[in-house]
XYZ file of C-alpha atoms in Angstrom:
477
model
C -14.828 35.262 -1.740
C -16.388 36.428 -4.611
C -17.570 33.238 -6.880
C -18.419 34.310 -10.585
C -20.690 32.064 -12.912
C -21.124 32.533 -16.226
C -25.020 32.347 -16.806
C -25.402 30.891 -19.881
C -22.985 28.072 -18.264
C -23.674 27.222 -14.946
C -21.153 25.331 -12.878
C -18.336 24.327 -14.574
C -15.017 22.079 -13.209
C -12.750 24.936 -12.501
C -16.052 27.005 -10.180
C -16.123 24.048 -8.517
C -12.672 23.511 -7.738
C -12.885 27.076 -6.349
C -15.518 26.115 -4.338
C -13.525 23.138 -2.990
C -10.560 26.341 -2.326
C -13.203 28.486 -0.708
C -14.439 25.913 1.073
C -11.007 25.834 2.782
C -9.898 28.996 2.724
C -12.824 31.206 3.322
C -15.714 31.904 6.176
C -17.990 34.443 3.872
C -18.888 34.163 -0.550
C -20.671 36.016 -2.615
C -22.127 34.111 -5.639
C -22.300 36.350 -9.146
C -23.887 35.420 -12.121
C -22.063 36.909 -15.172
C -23.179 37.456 -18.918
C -26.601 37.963 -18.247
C -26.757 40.246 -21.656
C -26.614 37.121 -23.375
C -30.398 36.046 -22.373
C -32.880 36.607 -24.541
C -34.382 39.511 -22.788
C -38.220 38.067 -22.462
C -37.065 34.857 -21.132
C -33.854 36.954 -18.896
C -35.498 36.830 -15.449
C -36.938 32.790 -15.715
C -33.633 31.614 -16.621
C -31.804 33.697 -13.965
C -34.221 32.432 -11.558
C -33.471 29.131 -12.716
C -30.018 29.268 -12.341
C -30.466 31.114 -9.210
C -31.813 27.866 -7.791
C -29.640 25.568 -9.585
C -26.835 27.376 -7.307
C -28.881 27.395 -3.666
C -29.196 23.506 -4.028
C -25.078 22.739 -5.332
C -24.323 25.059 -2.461
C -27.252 23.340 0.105
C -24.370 21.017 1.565
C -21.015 23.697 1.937
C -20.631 26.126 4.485
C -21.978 28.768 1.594
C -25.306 27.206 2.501
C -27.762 30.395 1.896
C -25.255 32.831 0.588
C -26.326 36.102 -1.561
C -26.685 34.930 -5.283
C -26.802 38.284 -7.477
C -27.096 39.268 -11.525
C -25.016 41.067 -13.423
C -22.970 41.960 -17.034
C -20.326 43.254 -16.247
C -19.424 44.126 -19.760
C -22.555 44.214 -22.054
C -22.023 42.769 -25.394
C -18.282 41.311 -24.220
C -14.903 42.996 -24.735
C -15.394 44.416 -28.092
C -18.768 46.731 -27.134
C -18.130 50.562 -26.703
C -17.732 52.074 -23.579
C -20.979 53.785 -23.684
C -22.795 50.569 -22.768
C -23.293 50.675 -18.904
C -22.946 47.404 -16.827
C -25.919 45.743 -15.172
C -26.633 44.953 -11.543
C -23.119 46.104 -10.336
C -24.719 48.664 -8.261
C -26.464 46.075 -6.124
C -23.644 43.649 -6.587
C -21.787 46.665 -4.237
C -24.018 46.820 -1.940
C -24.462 43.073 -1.554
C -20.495 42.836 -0.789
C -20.790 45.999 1.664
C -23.897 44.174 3.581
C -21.311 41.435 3.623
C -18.415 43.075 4.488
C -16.924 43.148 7.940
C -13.449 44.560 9.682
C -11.477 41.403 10.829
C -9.516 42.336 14.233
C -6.338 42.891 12.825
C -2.769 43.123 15.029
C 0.257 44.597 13.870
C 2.978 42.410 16.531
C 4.877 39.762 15.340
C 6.812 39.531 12.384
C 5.722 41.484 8.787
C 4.942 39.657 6.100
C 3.232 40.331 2.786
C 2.078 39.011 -0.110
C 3.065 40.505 -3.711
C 0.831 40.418 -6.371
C 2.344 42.934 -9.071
C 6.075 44.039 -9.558
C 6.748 47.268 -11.369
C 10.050 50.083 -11.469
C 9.389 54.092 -11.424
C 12.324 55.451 -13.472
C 14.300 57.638 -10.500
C 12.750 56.227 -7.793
C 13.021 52.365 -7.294
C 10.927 49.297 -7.584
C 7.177 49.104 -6.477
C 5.844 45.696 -4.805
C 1.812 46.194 -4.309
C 0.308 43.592 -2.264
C -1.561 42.632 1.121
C -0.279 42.685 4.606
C -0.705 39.096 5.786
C 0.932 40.194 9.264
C 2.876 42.341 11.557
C 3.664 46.150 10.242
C 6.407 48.272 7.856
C 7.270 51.780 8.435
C 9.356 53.915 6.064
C 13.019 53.543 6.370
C 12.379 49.669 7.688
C 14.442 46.681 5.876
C 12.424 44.266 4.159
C 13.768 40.967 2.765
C 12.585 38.990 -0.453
C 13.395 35.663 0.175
C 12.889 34.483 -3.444
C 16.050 36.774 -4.485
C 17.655 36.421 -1.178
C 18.199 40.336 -0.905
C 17.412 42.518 1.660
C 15.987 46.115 0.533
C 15.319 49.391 2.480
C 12.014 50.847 2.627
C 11.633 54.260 0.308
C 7.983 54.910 0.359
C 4.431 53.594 0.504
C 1.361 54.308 -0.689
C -2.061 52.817 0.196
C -4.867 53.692 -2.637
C -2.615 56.658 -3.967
C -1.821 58.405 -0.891
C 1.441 58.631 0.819
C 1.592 56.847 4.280
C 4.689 56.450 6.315
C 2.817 53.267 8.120
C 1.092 49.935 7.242
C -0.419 46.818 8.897
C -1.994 44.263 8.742
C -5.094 43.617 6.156
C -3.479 47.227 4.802
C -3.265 47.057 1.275
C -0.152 48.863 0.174
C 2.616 49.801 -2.590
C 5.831 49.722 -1.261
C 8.275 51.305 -2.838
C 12.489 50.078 -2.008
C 15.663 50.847 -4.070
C 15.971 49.059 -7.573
C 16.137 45.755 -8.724
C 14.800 44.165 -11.402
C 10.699 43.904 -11.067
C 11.187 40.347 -13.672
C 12.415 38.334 -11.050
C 9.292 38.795 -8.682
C 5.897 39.073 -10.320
C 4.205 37.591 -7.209
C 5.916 35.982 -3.950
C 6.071 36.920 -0.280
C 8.677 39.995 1.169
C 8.789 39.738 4.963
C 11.087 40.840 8.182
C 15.057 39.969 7.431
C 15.287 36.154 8.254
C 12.219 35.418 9.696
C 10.983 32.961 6.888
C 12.053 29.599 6.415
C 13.231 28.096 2.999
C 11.971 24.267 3.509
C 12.845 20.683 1.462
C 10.485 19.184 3.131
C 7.371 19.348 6.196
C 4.938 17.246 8.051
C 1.418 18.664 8.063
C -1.496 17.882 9.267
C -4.046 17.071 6.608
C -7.280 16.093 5.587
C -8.697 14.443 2.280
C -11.136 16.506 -0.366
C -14.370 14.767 0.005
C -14.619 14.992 -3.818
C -11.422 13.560 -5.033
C -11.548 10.108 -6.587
C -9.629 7.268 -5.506
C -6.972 6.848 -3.084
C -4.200 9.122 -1.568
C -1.223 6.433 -1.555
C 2.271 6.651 0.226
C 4.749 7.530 -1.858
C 2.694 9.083 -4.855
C 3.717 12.833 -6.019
C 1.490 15.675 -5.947
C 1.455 19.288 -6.457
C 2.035 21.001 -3.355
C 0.584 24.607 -3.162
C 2.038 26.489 -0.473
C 1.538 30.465 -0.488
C 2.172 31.499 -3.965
C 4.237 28.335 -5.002
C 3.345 25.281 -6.566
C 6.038 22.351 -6.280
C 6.132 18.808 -7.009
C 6.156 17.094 -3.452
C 6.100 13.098 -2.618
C 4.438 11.968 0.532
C 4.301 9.876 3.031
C 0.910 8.975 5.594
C 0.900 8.549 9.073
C -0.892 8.125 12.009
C -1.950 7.540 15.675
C -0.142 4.332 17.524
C -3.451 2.400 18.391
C -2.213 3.061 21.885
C -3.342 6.683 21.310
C -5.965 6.301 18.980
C -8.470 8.013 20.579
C -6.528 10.692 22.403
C -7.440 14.478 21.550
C -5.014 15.808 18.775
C -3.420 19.299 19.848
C -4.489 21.371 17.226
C -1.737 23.255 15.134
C 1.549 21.375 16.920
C 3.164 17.961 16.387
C 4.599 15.987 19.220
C 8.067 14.175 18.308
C 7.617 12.140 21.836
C 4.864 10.282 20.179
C 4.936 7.196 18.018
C 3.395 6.950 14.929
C 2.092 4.418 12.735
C 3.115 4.577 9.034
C 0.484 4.013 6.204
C 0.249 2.818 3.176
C -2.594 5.220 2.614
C -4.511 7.903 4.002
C -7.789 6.343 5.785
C -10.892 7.077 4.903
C -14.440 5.402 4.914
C -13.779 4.622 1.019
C -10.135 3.806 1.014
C -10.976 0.383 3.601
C -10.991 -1.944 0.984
C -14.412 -3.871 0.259
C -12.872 -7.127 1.821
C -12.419 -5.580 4.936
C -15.767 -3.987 4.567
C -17.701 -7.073 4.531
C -15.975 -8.279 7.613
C -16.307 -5.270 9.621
C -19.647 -4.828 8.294
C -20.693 -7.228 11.453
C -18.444 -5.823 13.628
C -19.827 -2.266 13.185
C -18.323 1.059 11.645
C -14.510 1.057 10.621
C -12.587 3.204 13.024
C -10.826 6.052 11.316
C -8.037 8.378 13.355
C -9.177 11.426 14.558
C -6.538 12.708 13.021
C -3.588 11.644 10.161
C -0.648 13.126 9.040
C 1.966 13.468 5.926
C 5.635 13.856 5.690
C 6.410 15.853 2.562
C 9.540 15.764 0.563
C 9.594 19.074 -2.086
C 11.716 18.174 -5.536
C 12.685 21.881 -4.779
C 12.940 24.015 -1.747
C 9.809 26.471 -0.811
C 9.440 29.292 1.236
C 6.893 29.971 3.475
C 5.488 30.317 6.939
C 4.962 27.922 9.774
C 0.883 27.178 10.066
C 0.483 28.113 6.514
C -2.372 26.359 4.433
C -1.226 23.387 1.981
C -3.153 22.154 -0.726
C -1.927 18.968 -2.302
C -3.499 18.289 -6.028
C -3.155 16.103 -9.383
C -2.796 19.105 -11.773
C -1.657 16.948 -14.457
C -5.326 15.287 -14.696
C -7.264 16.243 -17.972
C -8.851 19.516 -17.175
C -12.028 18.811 -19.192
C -12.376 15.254 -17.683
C -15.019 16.147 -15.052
C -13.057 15.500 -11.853
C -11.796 17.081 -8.643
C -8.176 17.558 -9.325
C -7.488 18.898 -5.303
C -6.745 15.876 -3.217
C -6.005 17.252 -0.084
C -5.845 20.254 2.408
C -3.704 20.482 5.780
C -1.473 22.844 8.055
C 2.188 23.057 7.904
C 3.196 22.236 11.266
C 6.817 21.043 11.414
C 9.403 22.722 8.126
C 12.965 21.049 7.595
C 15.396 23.852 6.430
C 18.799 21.647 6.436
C 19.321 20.016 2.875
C 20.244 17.264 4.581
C 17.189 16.340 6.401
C 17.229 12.442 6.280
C 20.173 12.268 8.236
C 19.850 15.316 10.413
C 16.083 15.614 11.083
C 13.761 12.356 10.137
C 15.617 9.838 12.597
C 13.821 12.228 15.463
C 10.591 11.086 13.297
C 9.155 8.133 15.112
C 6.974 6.601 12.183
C 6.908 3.094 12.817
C 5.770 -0.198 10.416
C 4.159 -3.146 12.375
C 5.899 -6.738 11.160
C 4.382 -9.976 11.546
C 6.065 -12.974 10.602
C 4.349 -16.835 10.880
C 6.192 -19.988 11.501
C 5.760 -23.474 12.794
C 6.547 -25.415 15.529
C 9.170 -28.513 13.509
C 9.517 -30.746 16.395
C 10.000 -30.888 20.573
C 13.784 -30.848 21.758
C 12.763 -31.135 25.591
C 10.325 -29.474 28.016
C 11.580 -26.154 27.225
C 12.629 -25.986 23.723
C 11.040 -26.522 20.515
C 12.457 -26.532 16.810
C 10.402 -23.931 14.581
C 10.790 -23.808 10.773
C 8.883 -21.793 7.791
C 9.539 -18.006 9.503
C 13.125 -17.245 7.954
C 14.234 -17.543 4.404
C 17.371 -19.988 3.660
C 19.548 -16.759 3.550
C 18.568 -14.478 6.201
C 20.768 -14.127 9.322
C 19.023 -15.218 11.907
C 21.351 -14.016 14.782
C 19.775 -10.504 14.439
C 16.660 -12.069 15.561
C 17.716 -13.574 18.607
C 16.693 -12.498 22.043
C 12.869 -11.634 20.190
C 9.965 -12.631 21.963
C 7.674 -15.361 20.390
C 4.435 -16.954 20.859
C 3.087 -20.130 20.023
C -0.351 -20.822 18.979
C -1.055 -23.314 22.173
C -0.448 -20.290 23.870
C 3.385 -19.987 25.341
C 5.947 -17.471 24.934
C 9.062 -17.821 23.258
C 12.445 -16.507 22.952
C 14.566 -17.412 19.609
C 17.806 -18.495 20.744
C 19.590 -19.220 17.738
C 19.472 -21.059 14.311
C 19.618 -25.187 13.554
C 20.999 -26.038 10.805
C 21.466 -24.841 7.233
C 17.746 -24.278 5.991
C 16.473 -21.390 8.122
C 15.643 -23.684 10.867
C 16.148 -21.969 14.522
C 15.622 -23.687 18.412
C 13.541 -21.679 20.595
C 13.528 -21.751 24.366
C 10.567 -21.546 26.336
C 11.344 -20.104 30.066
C 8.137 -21.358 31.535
C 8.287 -24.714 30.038
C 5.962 -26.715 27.061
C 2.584 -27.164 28.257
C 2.053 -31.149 28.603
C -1.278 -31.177 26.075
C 1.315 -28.881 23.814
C 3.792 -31.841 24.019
C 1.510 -34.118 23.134
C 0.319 -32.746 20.165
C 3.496 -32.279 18.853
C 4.939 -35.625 20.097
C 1.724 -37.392 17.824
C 2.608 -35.197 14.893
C 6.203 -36.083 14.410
C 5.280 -39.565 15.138
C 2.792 -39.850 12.536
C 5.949 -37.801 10.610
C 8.159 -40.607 11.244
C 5.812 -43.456 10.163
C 5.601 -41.907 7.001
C 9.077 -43.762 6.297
C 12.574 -42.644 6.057
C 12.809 -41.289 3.051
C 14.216 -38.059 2.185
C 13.113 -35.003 3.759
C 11.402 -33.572 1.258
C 8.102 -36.430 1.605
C 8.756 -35.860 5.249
C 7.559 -32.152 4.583
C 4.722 -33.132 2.100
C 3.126 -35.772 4.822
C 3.808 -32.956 7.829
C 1.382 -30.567 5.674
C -1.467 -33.289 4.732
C -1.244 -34.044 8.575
C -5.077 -33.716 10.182
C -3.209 -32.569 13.250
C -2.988 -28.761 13.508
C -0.099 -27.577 13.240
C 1.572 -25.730 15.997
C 2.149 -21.823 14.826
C 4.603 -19.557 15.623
C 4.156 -15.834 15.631
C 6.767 -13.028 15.520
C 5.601 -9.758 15.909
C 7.727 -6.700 15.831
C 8.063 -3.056 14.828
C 10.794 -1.098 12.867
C 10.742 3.123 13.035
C 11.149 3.902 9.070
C 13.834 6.449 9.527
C 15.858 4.485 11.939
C 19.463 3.955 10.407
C 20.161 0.723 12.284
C 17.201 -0.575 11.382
C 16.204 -2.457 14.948
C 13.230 -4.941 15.549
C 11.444 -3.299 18.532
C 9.043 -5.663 21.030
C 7.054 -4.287 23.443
């Protein structure tokens, strides 16, 4: 990657957002400083020097820690000078990126793909995509599909750096040349082997926040979602590790439907534990954050794109001259969903689960092994869905909810093992202190059972529901 600052500048929001996109997408950079016709010539080399440093120490903490910084103007005296005037330091700035270059081991198996860059038609001979070979290989005479139009086209020619070539592979950059259509509709896009790229309304990735993006990534918030050459509006959804697995190694580059998930109301990071919870973990040590979290995204329109491909999720709509990160997040595509239909046919496999806890108490003893509980169901709610779920009492038994008592959300619960006698007899003293209280109606009878100095006995439900299960069942372990 080749990073160009103006001199006279310095860093500005949008270089550093390309840092952020190098940061992700590249191993290798080349800084450039540009304009440098536009310093005073006497005070030219101190200021580049200056800047020169300025760079080293933004770049001290990337991965471009120590990369080649070079000079140059590329057009002396801007866009209007003549031709005549010669550009400085783009000699070296070539031999800098040859020092830096290096042949990647490149394999032309698998499917071919490419990416397209420029459209154009040659009257007489057909329509010329240029572009590079992101994988696989296209001979002359070979099919190639454009997904984008949904049309398949045959292979006339090629050309790589105006020379006819009958071959191409991957890294190759190449014209290719196939019979007409109009070079409008595609400007830039992908071309690749007849049906072997999926068009996707949604994906789960995994993902990872931008270190330099304020505030929080939240469930259910849009983004832009930049995958390959397209840019749609996506909403998402966080997930991650059951605590049960919390500290198994991730598989890099798969997802496991066998697994259960935890849903998330956000993604977790050091910053996004709220301060609350900071204080009180502050004695308990550092907050444990999954080794890794992941997002289901829903597109508002379909994309097209390879599996494993790079995803950037960002806030384009923030104010580009307020001086902010607008790139949120980075992650793989690991899972796409081709059927339009995808809630129904495809998220029910998901196994994203939300952990309920409801809290109760104990009314009043029926007889050694069943208790009336009140304050854990509204007036309205059915309770028969709830029974056969396991309960536990704060004194320590288990529970099963056997049905409700009553009108007001008021259910009996049996306890197999039995009430424990120092359970009884807290709860015998508390309803007789209840009952001294008088008579009267049973709304006082409520009042006096809260002012009561006796704890009260609690109740504790404590389920979990998958999100994209349709019956919506209360799972205990």
């Amino acid at each position: 990657m080749m990073l160009v600052i103006d001199v006279t500048k310095g860093m500005q929001t949008q270089s550093a957002e390309c840092l952020v996109i190098g940061q992700i997408a590249c191993q290798k950079m080349v800084v450039v400083l540009n304009k440098i016709d536009l310093l005073p010539e006497g005070k030219r080399q101190s200021a580049i020097e200056k800047m020169t440093k300025k760079m080293q120490k933004t770049l001290e903490n990337t991965k471009f820690s120590g990369c080649p910084i070079v000079a140059v103007a590329a057009k002396p005296g801007g866009p209007e000078a003549p031709e005549s005037e010669n550009p400085l330091g783009i000699s070296e700035l070539i031999e800098v990126l040859k020092s830096q270059a290096y042949l990647p081991s490149r394999d032309p198996s698998g499917h071919f793909l490419m990416a397209v860059d420029h459209c154009f038609s040659i009257k007489g001979q057909g329509t010329v995509m240029t572009g590079t070979i992101l994988s696989g290989s296209v001979s002359l005479g070979d099919n190639v599909e454009i997904p984008a139009l949904k049309v398949t086209k045959k292979v006339k020619s090629m050309q790589m750096f105006h020379t006819p070539v009958t071959y191409a592979m991957q890294g190759d950059r190449v014209g290719v040349c196939v019979t007409q259509f109009d070079p409008k509709l595609l400007e830039r896009g992908l071309i690749c082997t007849p049906d072997s790229l999926h068009t996707i309304h949604a994906a789960i990735i995994s993902l990872k926040k931008i270190q330099y993006f304020r505030g929080a990534l939240q469930t259910k918030a849009k983004f832009h979602i930049t995958v390959g050459h397209e840019t749609v509006m996506g909403r998402v959804m966080f997930f991650g590790p059951a605590p049960a697995n919390f500290n198994e190694e991730i598989q890099e580059n798969v997802f496991d439907f066998e697994k259960d998930y935890l849903y998330q109301e956000e993604y977790l990071s050091k910053d996004s534990v709220s301060s609350e919870e900071n204080k009180e973990n502050d004695q308990a040590g550092e907050v444990q954050l999954p080794k890794q979290q992941w997002a289901l995204l829903e597109f508002e329109k379909p994309v097209t794109c390879p599996k494993l491909c790079l995803v950037i999720g960002s806030k384009l709509d923030t104010d580009i001259h307020a001086n902010t990160c607008r790139l949120a997040f980075h992650g793989v595509l690991l899972q796409g969903m081709e059927d339009k239909n995808y809630t129904e046919t495809f998220l029910p496999k998901l196994k994203v689960y939300k952990q309920k806890h409801k809290e109760g108490q104990v009314e009043r003893v029926m007889d050694d092994y069943s208790v009336i509980g009140r304050s854990l169901f509204k007036k309205e709610t059915n309770i028969q869905i709830f029974v056969g779920l396991k309960v536990k009492l704060s004194t320590g038994e288990d529970g099963i909810i056997d049905g409700g008592f009553g009108q007001s959300g008021k259910f009996k619960i049996r306890i197999p093992d039995g009430l424990k006698p120092d359970t009884k007899m807290l709860l015998t003293a508390a309803s007789k202190k209840k009952s001294k209280g008088g008579k009267g109606d049973m709304t006082k009878e409520d009042e006096s059972s809260k002012n009561d100095s006796a704890q009260p006995v609690t109740i504790s439900l404590i389920f979990k529901r998958y999100v994209f299960d349709t019956q919506k069942k209360m799972i205990q372990s």
